[in-house]
Short mmCIF file of N, CA, C and O in Angstrom, two decimals:
data_model
loop_
_atom_site.label_atom_id
_atom_site.label_comp_id
_atom_site.label_asym_id
_atom_site.label_seq_id
_atom_site.Cartn_x
_atom_site.Cartn_y
_atom_site.Cartn_z
N MET A 13 -0.17 -8.94 -7.44
CA MET A 13 -0.72 -9.38 -6.16
C MET A 13 -2.21 -9.65 -6.36
O MET A 13 -2.93 -8.84 -6.93
N ASN A 14 -2.66 -10.79 -5.87
CA ASN A 14 -4.07 -11.10 -6.04
C ASN A 14 -4.92 -10.33 -5.03
O ASN A 14 -4.42 -9.78 -4.06
N TRP A 15 -6.20 -10.31 -5.25
CA TRP A 15 -7.09 -9.48 -4.44
C TRP A 15 -7.11 -9.89 -2.98
O TRP A 15 -7.24 -9.06 -2.09
N GLN A 16 -6.95 -11.20 -2.68
CA GLN A 16 -6.95 -11.62 -1.29
C GLN A 16 -5.77 -11.04 -0.52
O GLN A 16 -5.89 -10.64 0.63
N LYS A 17 -4.61 -10.99 -1.18
CA LYS A 17 -3.43 -10.39 -0.55
C LYS A 17 -3.60 -8.89 -0.40
O LYS A 17 -3.24 -8.31 0.63
N ILE A 18 -4.16 -8.26 -1.41
CA ILE A 18 -4.41 -6.81 -1.34
C ILE A 18 -5.38 -6.52 -0.20
O ILE A 18 -5.19 -5.59 0.58
N TRP A 19 -6.42 -7.33 -0.10
CA TRP A 19 -7.40 -7.18 0.98
C TRP A 19 -6.74 -7.38 2.34
O TRP A 19 -6.94 -6.59 3.26
N ALA A 20 -5.94 -8.44 2.48
CA ALA A 20 -5.30 -8.73 3.76
C ALA A 20 -4.39 -7.58 4.20
O ALA A 20 -4.39 -7.19 5.37
N VAL A 21 -3.66 -7.02 3.28
CA VAL A 21 -2.75 -5.91 3.59
C VAL A 21 -3.52 -4.65 3.98
O VAL A 21 -3.15 -3.94 4.90
N ASN A 22 -4.62 -4.38 3.28
CA ASN A 22 -5.33 -3.12 3.44
C ASN A 22 -6.54 -3.16 4.38
O ASN A 22 -7.12 -2.11 4.69
N LYS A 23 -6.94 -4.33 4.81
CA LYS A 23 -8.19 -4.52 5.56
C LYS A 23 -8.33 -3.56 6.75
O LYS A 23 -9.32 -2.83 6.86
N TYR A 24 -7.36 -3.54 7.65
CA TYR A 24 -7.48 -2.71 8.85
C TYR A 24 -7.25 -1.24 8.54
O TYR A 24 -7.85 -0.36 9.18
N TRP A 25 -6.42 -0.94 7.58
CA TRP A 25 -6.21 0.45 7.15
C TRP A 25 -7.54 1.01 6.64
O TRP A 25 -7.95 2.09 7.01
N LEU A 26 -8.20 0.23 5.78
CA LEU A 26 -9.47 0.64 5.22
C LEU A 26 -10.52 0.80 6.33
O LEU A 26 -11.26 1.78 6.37
N MET A 27 -10.58 -0.15 7.25
CA MET A 27 -11.53 -0.09 8.36
C MET A 27 -11.30 1.18 9.20
O MET A 27 -12.25 1.80 9.67
N SER A 28 -10.04 1.56 9.37
CA SER A 28 -9.73 2.74 10.18
C SER A 28 -10.17 4.04 9.51
O SER A 28 -10.34 5.05 10.17
N LYS A 29 -10.36 3.99 8.21
CA LYS A 29 -10.76 5.18 7.45
C LYS A 29 -12.26 5.27 7.26
O LYS A 29 -12.83 6.35 7.33
N SER A 30 -12.91 4.13 6.96
CA SER A 30 -14.34 4.15 6.64
C SER A 30 -14.96 2.77 6.83
O SER A 30 -14.68 1.86 6.05
N GLN A 31 -15.81 2.66 7.83
CA GLN A 31 -16.52 1.40 8.05
C GLN A 31 -17.42 1.09 6.85
O GLN A 31 -17.57 -0.06 6.44
N GLN A 32 -18.01 2.12 6.29
CA GLN A 32 -18.91 1.94 5.14
C GLN A 32 -18.16 1.35 3.94
O GLN A 32 -18.63 0.40 3.31
N GLN A 33 -17.00 1.87 3.63
CA GLN A 33 -16.22 1.35 2.50
C GLN A 33 -15.68 -0.04 2.82
O GLN A 33 -15.59 -0.90 1.94
N TYR A 34 -15.30 -0.27 4.07
CA TYR A 34 -14.86 -1.59 4.50
C TYR A 34 -15.97 -2.61 4.24
O TYR A 34 -15.75 -3.67 3.66
N ASP A 35 -17.19 -2.28 4.68
CA ASP A 35 -18.32 -3.19 4.48
C ASP A 35 -18.60 -3.40 3.00
O ASP A 35 -18.95 -4.51 2.57
N HIS A 36 -18.44 -2.35 2.20
CA HIS A 36 -18.67 -2.44 0.75
C HIS A 36 -17.69 -3.44 0.12
O HIS A 36 -18.09 -4.30 -0.68
N ILE A 37 -16.43 -3.35 0.49
CA ILE A 37 -15.42 -4.27 -0.06
C ILE A 37 -15.71 -5.71 0.40
O ILE A 37 -15.58 -6.65 -0.37
N ARG A 38 -16.12 -5.88 1.64
CA ARG A 38 -16.47 -7.22 2.12
C ARG A 38 -17.60 -7.82 1.28
O ARG A 38 -17.58 -9.00 0.95
N LEU A 39 -18.58 -7.00 0.92
CA LEU A 39 -19.66 -7.48 0.06
C LEU A 39 -19.15 -7.83 -1.34
O LEU A 39 -19.57 -8.83 -1.92
N LEU A 40 -18.25 -7.01 -1.86
CA LEU A 40 -17.66 -7.31 -3.18
C LEU A 40 -16.96 -8.67 -3.17
O LEU A 40 -17.01 -9.40 -4.15
N ALA A 41 -16.29 -8.97 -2.07
CA ALA A 41 -15.49 -10.19 -1.98
C ALA A 41 -16.30 -11.42 -1.58
O ALA A 41 -15.77 -12.52 -1.57
N LYS A 42 -17.56 -11.21 -1.28
CA LYS A 42 -18.41 -12.31 -0.83
C LYS A 42 -18.36 -13.48 -1.82
O LYS A 42 -18.36 -13.29 -3.03
N ASN A 43 -18.31 -14.69 -1.30
CA ASN A 43 -18.28 -15.93 -2.09
C ASN A 43 -17.04 -16.09 -2.96
O ASN A 43 -17.04 -16.87 -3.91
N ASN A 44 -16.00 -15.30 -2.67
CA ASN A 44 -14.75 -15.39 -3.43
C ASN A 44 -14.93 -15.16 -4.92
O ASN A 44 -14.16 -15.68 -5.73
N GLN A 45 -15.95 -14.45 -5.29
CA GLN A 45 -16.19 -14.13 -6.70
C GLN A 45 -15.53 -12.79 -7.01
O GLN A 45 -16.09 -11.75 -6.75
N TRP A 46 -14.33 -12.83 -7.58
CA TRP A 46 -13.59 -11.59 -7.83
C TRP A 46 -13.41 -11.41 -9.33
O TRP A 46 -13.13 -12.36 -10.04
N THR A 47 -13.56 -10.18 -9.79
CA THR A 47 -13.45 -9.86 -11.22
C THR A 47 -12.50 -8.68 -11.40
O THR A 47 -12.21 -7.95 -10.43
N PRO A 48 -12.04 -8.46 -12.62
CA PRO A 48 -11.21 -7.27 -12.88
C PRO A 48 -11.94 -5.97 -12.52
O PRO A 48 -11.32 -5.02 -12.02
N GLN A 49 -13.25 -5.94 -12.73
CA GLN A 49 -14.01 -4.74 -12.38
C GLN A 49 -13.99 -4.49 -10.87
O GLN A 49 -13.88 -3.35 -10.41
N LYS A 50 -14.09 -5.57 -10.10
CA LYS A 50 -14.03 -5.43 -8.65
C LYS A 50 -12.64 -4.98 -8.21
O LYS A 50 -12.51 -4.20 -7.26
N SER A 51 -11.61 -5.45 -8.89
CA SER A 51 -10.25 -5.01 -8.58
C SER A 51 -10.10 -3.51 -8.82
O SER A 51 -9.50 -2.80 -8.01
N GLN A 52 -10.67 -3.04 -9.92
CA GLN A 52 -10.62 -1.60 -10.21
C GLN A 52 -11.37 -0.81 -9.15
O GLN A 52 -10.92 0.25 -8.72
N GLU A 53 -12.51 -1.34 -8.72
CA GLU A 53 -13.29 -0.66 -7.69
C GLU A 53 -12.53 -0.61 -6.37
O GLU A 53 -12.50 0.41 -5.69
N LEU A 54 -11.89 -1.72 -6.01
CA LEU A 54 -11.08 -1.75 -4.79
C LEU A 54 -9.96 -0.73 -4.87
O LEU A 54 -9.75 0.05 -3.94
N ASP A 55 -9.24 -0.69 -5.99
CA ASP A 55 -8.16 0.28 -6.17
C ASP A 55 -8.67 1.71 -6.04
O ASP A 55 -8.03 2.56 -5.41
N LYS A 56 -9.82 1.98 -6.63
CA LYS A 56 -10.41 3.32 -6.59
C LYS A 56 -10.77 3.70 -5.15
O LYS A 56 -10.49 4.82 -4.71
N ILE A 57 -11.34 2.78 -4.42
CA ILE A 57 -11.70 3.05 -3.03
C ILE A 57 -10.45 3.29 -2.19
O ILE A 57 -10.39 4.24 -1.40
N LEU A 58 -9.44 2.45 -2.36
CA LEU A 58 -8.20 2.64 -1.60
C LEU A 58 -7.58 4.00 -1.90
O LEU A 58 -7.15 4.71 -0.99
N ASP A 59 -7.56 4.38 -3.18
CA ASP A 59 -7.02 5.69 -3.56
C ASP A 59 -7.82 6.82 -2.94
O ASP A 59 -7.26 7.80 -2.45
N SER A 60 -9.15 6.68 -2.95
CA SER A 60 -10.01 7.76 -2.44
C SER A 60 -9.86 7.95 -0.93
O SER A 60 -10.13 9.03 -0.42
N LEU A 61 -9.45 6.92 -0.22
CA LEU A 61 -9.34 7.02 1.24
C LEU A 61 -7.97 7.48 1.72
O LEU A 61 -7.77 7.70 2.91
N GLY A 62 -7.05 7.67 0.77
CA GLY A 62 -5.69 8.07 1.15
C GLY A 62 -5.63 9.34 1.97
O GLY A 62 -4.81 9.48 2.87
N SER A 63 -6.51 10.28 1.70
CA SER A 63 -6.48 11.56 2.41
C SER A 63 -7.53 11.65 3.52
O SER A 63 -7.69 12.69 4.14
N VAL A 64 -8.24 10.56 3.76
CA VAL A 64 -9.27 10.54 4.80
C VAL A 64 -8.62 10.25 6.16
O VAL A 64 -7.83 9.31 6.28
N SER A 65 -8.97 11.04 7.15
CA SER A 65 -8.45 10.83 8.50
C SER A 65 -9.40 9.93 9.28
O SER A 65 -10.62 10.08 9.18
N PRO A 66 -8.85 9.04 10.07
CA PRO A 66 -9.69 8.19 10.91
C PRO A 66 -10.46 9.03 11.93
O PRO A 66 -10.00 10.10 12.34
N THR A 67 -11.60 8.52 12.36
CA THR A 67 -12.34 9.12 13.46
C THR A 67 -12.11 8.29 14.71
O THR A 67 -11.57 7.18 14.63
N ARG A 68 -12.54 8.77 15.84
CA ARG A 68 -12.41 7.97 17.06
C ARG A 68 -13.18 6.66 16.90
O ARG A 68 -12.68 5.59 17.25
N LYS A 69 -14.37 6.75 16.33
CA LYS A 69 -15.21 5.56 16.17
C LYS A 69 -14.54 4.53 15.26
O LYS A 69 -14.52 3.34 15.59
N THR A 70 -13.99 4.96 14.12
CA THR A 70 -13.36 3.98 13.21
C THR A 70 -12.09 3.40 13.83
O THR A 70 -11.81 2.22 13.64
N LEU A 71 -11.35 4.21 14.57
CA LEU A 71 -10.14 3.70 15.22
C LEU A 71 -10.50 2.69 16.31
O LEU A 71 -9.86 1.65 16.44
N VAL A 72 -11.52 3.01 17.12
CA VAL A 72 -11.93 2.08 18.18
C VAL A 72 -12.31 0.74 17.58
O VAL A 72 -11.84 -0.32 18.03
N THR A 73 -13.13 0.75 16.54
CA THR A 73 -13.55 -0.49 15.89
C THR A 73 -12.34 -1.27 15.36
O THR A 73 -12.21 -2.47 15.58
N THR A 74 -11.47 -0.57 14.67
CA THR A 74 -10.29 -1.21 14.08
C THR A 74 -9.38 -1.79 15.15
O THR A 74 -8.94 -2.94 15.06
N TYR A 75 -9.09 -1.00 16.15
CA TYR A 75 -8.17 -1.45 17.20
C TYR A 75 -8.78 -2.60 18.01
O TYR A 75 -8.05 -3.48 18.47
N GLN A 76 -10.09 -2.62 18.16
CA GLN A 76 -10.71 -3.75 18.85
C GLN A 76 -10.54 -5.03 18.03
O GLN A 76 -10.30 -6.10 18.59
N HIS A 77 -10.65 -4.92 16.70
CA HIS A 77 -10.42 -6.08 15.84
C HIS A 77 -8.97 -6.56 15.97
O HIS A 77 -8.71 -7.76 16.09
N ILE A 78 -8.04 -5.61 15.94
CA ILE A 78 -6.62 -5.96 16.05
C ILE A 78 -6.33 -6.57 17.43
O ILE A 78 -5.57 -7.54 17.53
N TRP A 79 -6.95 -6.03 18.46
CA TRP A 79 -6.74 -6.55 19.81
C TRP A 79 -7.08 -8.03 19.90
O TRP A 79 -6.49 -8.77 20.69
N GLY A 80 -8.00 -8.48 19.08
CA GLY A 80 -8.39 -9.88 19.08
C GLY A 80 -7.21 -10.83 18.89
O GLY A 80 -7.25 -11.97 19.35
N TYR A 81 -6.16 -10.37 18.24
CA TYR A 81 -4.97 -11.20 18.05
C TYR A 81 -4.16 -11.36 19.34
O TYR A 81 -3.33 -12.26 19.44
N PHE A 82 -4.38 -10.46 20.30
CA PHE A 82 -3.56 -10.45 21.52
C PHE A 82 -4.31 -10.86 22.78
O PHE A 82 -3.67 -11.21 23.76
N LYS A 83 -5.63 -10.84 22.75
CA LYS A 83 -6.39 -10.96 24.00
C LYS A 83 -6.15 -12.27 24.75
O LYS A 83 -6.26 -12.30 25.96
N LYS A 84 -5.77 -13.33 24.06
CA LYS A 84 -5.49 -14.60 24.76
C LYS A 84 -4.01 -14.78 25.06
O LYS A 84 -3.63 -15.74 25.73
N LYS A 85 -3.17 -13.86 24.56
CA LYS A 85 -1.73 -13.99 24.75
C LYS A 85 -1.17 -12.95 25.72
O LYS A 85 -0.09 -13.14 26.25
N CYS A 86 -1.89 -11.87 25.87
CA CYS A 86 -1.34 -10.72 26.59
C CYS A 86 -1.24 -10.96 28.09
O CYS A 86 -1.91 -11.83 28.66
N THR A 87 -0.41 -10.15 28.72
CA THR A 87 -0.30 -10.16 30.17
C THR A 87 -1.43 -9.31 30.75
O THR A 87 -2.08 -8.54 30.02
N ASP A 88 -1.65 -9.41 32.05
CA ASP A 88 -2.64 -8.56 32.71
C ASP A 88 -2.28 -7.09 32.55
O ASP A 88 -3.15 -6.24 32.35
N GLU A 89 -0.99 -6.78 32.64
CA GLU A 89 -0.54 -5.40 32.48
C GLU A 89 -0.86 -4.88 31.08
O GLU A 89 -1.29 -3.74 30.92
N GLU A 90 -0.64 -5.72 30.07
CA GLU A 90 -0.94 -5.31 28.69
C GLU A 90 -2.44 -5.10 28.50
O GLU A 90 -2.85 -4.14 27.83
N LEU A 91 -3.24 -5.94 29.10
CA LEU A 91 -4.69 -5.76 29.03
C LEU A 91 -5.10 -4.44 29.66
O LEU A 91 -5.88 -3.68 29.07
N HIS A 92 -4.59 -4.15 30.83
CA HIS A 92 -4.93 -2.89 31.50
C HIS A 92 -4.44 -1.69 30.70
O HIS A 92 -5.15 -0.68 30.60
N GLN A 93 -3.27 -1.79 30.11
CA GLN A 93 -2.73 -0.71 29.27
C GLN A 93 -3.62 -0.52 28.04
O GLN A 93 -3.95 0.61 27.68
N TYR A 94 -4.01 -1.60 27.41
CA TYR A 94 -4.90 -1.53 26.25
C TYR A 94 -6.21 -0.82 26.62
O TYR A 94 -6.64 0.10 25.92
N LEU A 95 -6.83 -1.22 27.71
CA LEU A 95 -8.11 -0.63 28.12
C LEU A 95 -7.96 0.86 28.44
O LEU A 95 -8.82 1.68 28.09
N LYS A 96 -6.87 1.22 29.09
CA LYS A 96 -6.59 2.62 29.42
C LYS A 96 -6.42 3.44 28.13
O LYS A 96 -7.02 4.50 27.96
N LEU A 97 -5.60 2.94 27.21
CA LEU A 97 -5.35 3.66 25.97
C LEU A 97 -6.60 3.73 25.09
O LEU A 97 -6.83 4.72 24.41
N LEU A 98 -7.40 2.68 25.12
CA LEU A 98 -8.66 2.67 24.36
C LEU A 98 -9.59 3.75 24.89
O LEU A 98 -10.21 4.50 24.12
N ASP A 99 -9.68 3.86 26.20
CA ASP A 99 -10.53 4.86 26.83
C ASP A 99 -10.07 6.28 26.49
O ASP A 99 -10.89 7.18 26.29
N GLU A 100 -8.77 6.49 26.40
CA GLU A 100 -8.19 7.81 26.15
C GLU A 100 -8.05 8.14 24.66
O GLU A 100 -7.69 9.26 24.31
N LEU A 101 -8.34 7.19 23.80
CA LEU A 101 -8.06 7.32 22.37
C LEU A 101 -8.71 8.54 21.72
O LEU A 101 -9.91 8.76 21.86
N GLN A 102 -7.88 9.31 21.04
CA GLN A 102 -8.33 10.42 20.19
C GLN A 102 -7.50 10.35 18.90
O GLN A 102 -6.30 10.09 18.96
N PRO A 103 -8.13 10.58 17.75
CA PRO A 103 -7.38 10.47 16.49
C PRO A 103 -6.14 11.35 16.42
O PRO A 103 -5.14 10.96 15.84
N ASP A 104 -6.19 12.52 17.06
CA ASP A 104 -5.02 13.41 17.02
C ASP A 104 -4.05 13.17 18.17
O ASP A 104 -3.04 13.86 18.29
N ASN A 105 -4.34 12.17 19.01
CA ASN A 105 -3.46 11.81 20.11
C ASN A 105 -3.59 10.30 20.34
O ASN A 105 -4.16 9.86 21.33
N ASP A 106 -3.05 9.54 19.40
CA ASP A 106 -3.24 8.09 19.36
C ASP A 106 -2.03 7.38 19.96
O ASP A 106 -1.00 7.26 19.30
N SER A 107 -2.16 6.94 21.18
CA SER A 107 -1.10 6.13 21.80
C SER A 107 -1.40 4.64 21.69
O SER A 107 -0.52 3.81 21.90
N LEU A 108 -2.65 4.31 21.36
CA LEU A 108 -3.03 2.90 21.27
C LEU A 108 -2.42 2.23 20.03
O LEU A 108 -1.95 1.10 20.11
N GLY A 109 -2.43 2.92 18.89
CA GLY A 109 -1.85 2.35 17.68
C GLY A 109 -0.40 1.93 17.88
O GLY A 109 -0.05 0.77 17.60
N PRO A 110 0.45 2.82 18.39
CA PRO A 110 1.83 2.42 18.64
C PRO A 110 1.96 1.27 19.65
O PRO A 110 2.84 0.42 19.51
N PHE A 111 1.08 1.23 20.64
CA PHE A 111 1.08 0.11 21.60
C PHE A 111 0.77 -1.20 20.88
O PHE A 111 1.43 -2.22 21.12
N LEU A 112 -0.19 -1.17 19.96
CA LEU A 112 -0.52 -2.39 19.20
C LEU A 112 0.63 -2.79 18.28
O LEU A 112 0.86 -3.98 18.04
N VAL A 113 1.37 -1.81 17.77
CA VAL A 113 2.57 -2.11 16.98
C VAL A 113 3.58 -2.85 17.86
O VAL A 113 4.18 -3.86 17.43
N GLN A 114 3.77 -2.38 19.09
CA GLN A 114 4.70 -3.04 20.01
C GLN A 114 4.28 -4.48 20.28
O GLN A 114 5.12 -5.39 20.30
N LEU A 115 2.97 -4.69 20.49
CA LEU A 115 2.49 -6.05 20.74
C LEU A 115 2.65 -6.93 19.50
O LEU A 115 2.96 -8.12 19.62
N THR A 116 2.46 -6.34 18.32
CA THR A 116 2.66 -7.09 17.07
C THR A 116 4.10 -7.60 16.99
O THR A 116 4.33 -8.75 16.60
N ALA A 117 5.04 -6.74 17.39
CA ALA A 117 6.45 -7.15 17.39
C ALA A 117 6.71 -8.20 18.47
O ALA A 117 7.36 -9.22 18.21
N LYS A 118 6.21 -7.95 19.65
CA LYS A 118 6.46 -8.85 20.78
C LYS A 118 5.93 -10.26 20.50
O LYS A 118 6.61 -11.25 20.75
N TYR A 119 4.71 -10.33 19.99
CA TYR A 119 4.07 -11.63 19.78
C TYR A 119 4.23 -12.17 18.36
O TYR A 119 3.75 -13.25 18.05
N GLN A 120 4.93 -11.40 17.52
CA GLN A 120 5.25 -11.82 16.15
C GLN A 120 4.01 -12.32 15.40
O GLN A 120 3.98 -13.45 14.90
N ILE A 121 2.99 -11.46 15.31
CA ILE A 121 1.76 -11.79 14.60
C ILE A 121 1.99 -11.49 13.12
O ILE A 121 1.92 -10.33 12.69
N ASP A 122 2.27 -12.53 12.36
CA ASP A 122 2.65 -12.39 10.96
C ASP A 122 1.61 -11.61 10.15
O ASP A 122 1.96 -10.71 9.39
N TYR A 123 0.34 -11.94 10.32
CA TYR A 123 -0.72 -11.28 9.55
C TYR A 123 -0.70 -9.77 9.81
O TYR A 123 -0.81 -8.98 8.88
N LEU A 124 -0.54 -9.39 11.06
CA LEU A 124 -0.52 -7.96 11.40
C LEU A 124 0.77 -7.29 10.93
O LEU A 124 0.75 -6.11 10.56
N GLN A 125 1.88 -8.00 10.95
CA GLN A 125 3.14 -7.42 10.50
C GLN A 125 3.07 -7.02 9.03
O GLN A 125 3.80 -6.13 8.59
N LYS A 126 2.18 -7.65 8.28
CA LYS A 126 2.02 -7.33 6.85
C LYS A 126 0.89 -6.34 6.60
O LYS A 126 0.62 -5.97 5.46
N SER A 127 0.23 -5.90 7.67
CA SER A 127 -0.91 -4.99 7.56
C SER A 127 -0.45 -3.56 7.29
O SER A 127 0.44 -3.04 7.99
N ARG A 128 -1.05 -2.94 6.31
CA ARG A 128 -0.71 -1.55 5.96
C ARG A 128 -0.86 -0.61 7.15
O ARG A 128 -0.01 0.26 7.36
N LEU A 129 -1.90 -0.79 7.95
CA LEU A 129 -2.10 0.08 9.10
C LEU A 129 -0.95 -0.06 10.09
O LEU A 129 -0.39 0.94 10.54
N ILE A 130 -0.59 -1.27 10.43
CA ILE A 130 0.50 -1.50 11.38
C ILE A 130 1.81 -0.98 10.81
O ILE A 130 2.60 -0.34 11.51
N ILE A 131 2.05 -1.22 9.53
CA ILE A 131 3.28 -0.73 8.88
C ILE A 131 3.34 0.79 8.94
O ILE A 131 4.37 1.37 9.28
N GLU A 132 2.22 1.47 8.62
CA GLU A 132 2.21 2.93 8.64
C GLU A 132 2.38 3.48 10.05
O GLU A 132 3.10 4.47 10.26
N LEU A 133 1.73 2.86 11.03
CA LEU A 133 1.91 3.28 12.42
C LEU A 133 3.37 3.08 12.84
O LEU A 133 3.96 3.93 13.51
N ASN A 134 3.93 1.97 12.45
CA ASN A 134 5.32 1.66 12.75
C ASN A 134 6.26 2.71 12.16
O ASN A 134 7.15 3.21 12.83
N GLU A 135 6.03 3.06 10.90
CA GLU A 135 6.88 4.05 10.25
C GLU A 135 6.75 5.41 10.91
O GLU A 135 7.74 6.12 11.07
N ARG A 136 5.55 5.76 11.32
CA ARG A 136 5.31 7.04 11.98
C ARG A 136 6.05 7.10 13.32
O ARG A 136 6.57 8.13 13.71
N GLU A 137 6.09 5.98 14.01
CA GLU A 137 6.71 5.93 15.33
C GLU A 137 8.19 5.54 15.27
O GLU A 137 8.87 5.59 16.28
N GLY A 138 8.64 5.06 14.11
CA GLY A 138 10.03 4.62 13.98
C GLY A 138 10.35 3.38 14.77
O GLY A 138 11.46 3.17 15.21
N GLN A 139 9.33 2.53 14.97
CA GLN A 139 9.52 1.29 15.71
C GLN A 139 9.86 0.16 14.76
O GLN A 139 9.70 0.27 13.56
N SER A 140 10.28 -0.94 15.34
CA SER A 140 10.55 -2.15 14.56
C SER A 140 9.52 -3.20 14.92
O SER A 140 9.30 -3.49 16.08
N ILE A 141 8.86 -3.77 13.88
CA ILE A 141 7.83 -4.78 14.15
C ILE A 141 8.34 -6.20 13.89
O ILE A 141 7.60 -7.13 14.05
N SER A 142 9.58 -6.34 13.51
CA SER A 142 10.10 -7.69 13.34
C SER A 142 11.37 -7.84 14.16
O SER A 142 12.10 -6.90 14.38
N LYS A 143 11.58 -9.05 14.63
CA LYS A 143 12.77 -9.35 15.44
C LYS A 143 13.80 -10.02 14.54
O LYS A 143 13.83 -11.21 14.40
N ASN A 144 14.62 -9.20 13.91
CA ASN A 144 15.65 -9.77 13.02
C ASN A 144 16.98 -9.80 13.70
O ASN A 144 17.35 -9.02 14.44
#
């Protein structure tokens, strides 16, 4: 898998764990100049974040980015639900992530369906993100 695909899959997962590491990877990828050394660094960072728990701040930032895929498609009810869940969001009581998984399935957002964060949230909740 090339680095762009690895980045696309891991982007929001990484953002949910560490904004600093997310920004670092974005700098590494700047100008599409990718090297084997950068690939090793990316792998090392991804491995190091496996046991890191998201904070409220990192989740809010990540979920706001993900919400961008829905904000022009959603119903008024979905918008109100999103805002309510965002306001109530706590890392140990996350109802917003599963809600975003549901919207990913409803609106069939291909990019998000391949996202590690959405996949992991989906697996945790036992939901289906594809309409087969």
